[in-house]
């Protein structure tokens, strides 16, 4: 991460990023997604890169998934609304075992 006047932004190597993105286009993650057997919280940015039909298809594969869309966010929901993500994760994890995470 790099600090800028308007906040933090990720620092990345252009070639590494292109290679990683190219791989996601070539391979579907749905077979792996269907095999996930644990409780899952899927957090989506309101204006993210994943189109709504793709999200719907993903969630149809695992209907027990808890899916949340974070208002006021783009691709980097974790950086744009970290307090919302923290609260979502804390609530989800607390619900799994009845234990509240330590701060």
Short mmCIF file of C-alpha atoms in Angstrom, two decimals:
data_model
loop_
_atom_site.label_atom_id
_atom_site.label_comp_id
_atom_site.label_asym_id
_atom_site.label_seq_id
_atom_site.Cartn_x
_atom_site.Cartn_y
_atom_site.Cartn_z
CA UNK A 1 0.00 0.00 0.00
CA UNK A 2 1.10 3.55 -0.68
CA UNK A 3 -0.13 6.65 1.09
CA UNK A 4 -1.49 9.42 -1.14
CA UNK A 5 -3.09 12.75 -0.28
CA UNK A 6 -6.55 11.23 -0.67
CA UNK A 7 -5.79 8.01 1.26
CA UNK A 8 -4.12 4.63 0.77
CA UNK A 9 -3.90 2.88 -2.59
CA UNK A 10 -2.44 -0.49 -3.49
CA UNK A 11 1.02 -0.61 -4.99
CA UNK A 12 1.45 -3.30 -7.61
CA UNK A 13 3.65 -4.48 -10.41
CA UNK A 14 1.87 -3.94 -13.74
CA UNK A 15 3.09 -7.19 -15.33
CA UNK A 16 2.17 -9.25 -12.27
CA UNK A 17 -1.29 -7.70 -12.20
CA UNK A 18 -1.90 -8.42 -15.89
CA UNK A 19 -0.76 -12.03 -15.47
CA UNK A 20 -3.05 -12.53 -12.46
CA UNK A 21 -6.05 -11.00 -14.20
CA UNK A 22 -5.45 -13.01 -17.37
CA UNK A 23 -5.56 -16.21 -15.33
CA UNK A 24 -8.94 -15.33 -13.82
CA UNK A 25 -10.37 -14.83 -17.31
CA UNK A 26 -9.08 -18.21 -18.53
CA UNK A 27 -10.29 -20.32 -15.60
CA UNK A 28 -13.69 -20.55 -13.98
CA UNK A 29 -13.66 -20.57 -10.20
CA UNK A 30 -17.16 -22.06 -9.98
CA UNK A 31 -15.99 -25.70 -9.65
CA UNK A 32 -13.83 -24.76 -6.63
CA UNK A 33 -16.60 -22.54 -5.26
CA UNK A 34 -19.08 -25.46 -5.34
CA UNK A 35 -16.67 -27.58 -3.25
CA UNK A 36 -16.44 -25.08 -0.37
CA UNK A 37 -18.06 -26.82 2.58
CA UNK A 38 -17.76 -24.30 5.38
CA UNK A 39 -20.08 -21.41 6.26
CA UNK A 40 -19.27 -18.51 3.95
CA UNK A 41 -19.72 -14.77 4.03
CA UNK A 42 -19.46 -13.24 0.56
CA UNK A 43 -18.97 -9.48 0.66
CA UNK A 44 -19.53 -7.59 -2.57
CA UNK A 45 -18.84 -3.98 -3.41
CA UNK A 46 -21.95 -2.13 -4.54
CA UNK A 47 -20.21 -0.96 -7.73
CA UNK A 48 -17.72 -3.80 -8.02
CA UNK A 49 -16.20 -5.46 -11.04
CA UNK A 50 -18.29 -8.62 -10.84
CA UNK A 51 -21.53 -8.19 -12.81
CA UNK A 52 -24.80 -8.97 -11.01
CA UNK A 53 -25.59 -12.01 -13.23
CA UNK A 54 -22.22 -13.54 -12.29
CA UNK A 55 -22.90 -12.94 -8.59
CA UNK A 56 -26.35 -14.52 -8.98
CA UNK A 57 -24.84 -17.57 -10.72
CA UNK A 58 -22.22 -17.91 -8.01
CA UNK A 59 -24.76 -17.70 -5.19
CA UNK A 60 -27.10 -20.14 -6.94
CA UNK A 61 -24.33 -22.75 -6.63
CA UNK A 62 -24.21 -22.32 -2.83
CA UNK A 63 -27.55 -20.93 -1.60
CA UNK A 64 -26.53 -21.13 2.08
CA UNK A 65 -23.90 -18.44 1.52
CA UNK A 66 -24.53 -15.22 3.40
CA UNK A 67 -24.09 -12.49 0.76
CA UNK A 68 -23.83 -8.80 1.57
CA UNK A 69 -23.43 -5.80 -0.72
CA UNK A 70 -21.65 -2.84 0.88
CA UNK A 71 -23.21 0.51 -0.08
CA UNK A 72 -20.97 3.32 -1.27
CA UNK A 73 -18.14 1.07 -2.44
CA UNK A 74 -16.39 0.22 -5.67
CA UNK A 75 -13.78 -2.48 -6.23
CA UNK A 76 -11.91 -1.87 -2.96
CA UNK A 77 -14.72 -2.17 -0.43
CA UNK A 78 -12.23 -3.26 2.23
CA UNK A 79 -10.38 0.06 1.88
CA UNK A 80 -13.38 2.29 1.20
CA UNK A 81 -15.54 1.10 4.11
CA UNK A 82 -13.25 -0.89 6.45
CA UNK A 83 -15.50 -0.26 9.45
CA UNK A 84 -18.44 -1.89 7.65
CA UNK A 85 -16.35 -4.88 6.65
CA UNK A 86 -15.05 -5.22 10.21
CA UNK A 87 -18.57 -5.22 11.61
CA UNK A 88 -19.78 -7.74 9.03
CA UNK A 89 -16.90 -10.10 9.75
CA UNK A 90 -17.24 -9.76 13.51
CA UNK A 91 -20.97 -10.53 13.38
CA UNK A 92 -20.49 -13.45 10.98
CA UNK A 93 -17.69 -15.02 13.03
CA UNK A 94 -19.55 -14.51 16.31
CA UNK A 95 -22.54 -16.32 14.83
CA UNK A 96 -20.45 -19.35 13.93
CA UNK A 97 -19.49 -20.35 17.42
CA UNK A 98 -21.27 -17.99 19.70
CA UNK A 99 -17.95 -16.38 20.60
CA UNK A 100 -17.24 -12.71 20.20
CA UNK A 101 -13.83 -11.99 18.62
CA UNK A 102 -11.34 -10.17 20.84
CA UNK A 103 -10.31 -6.64 19.90
#
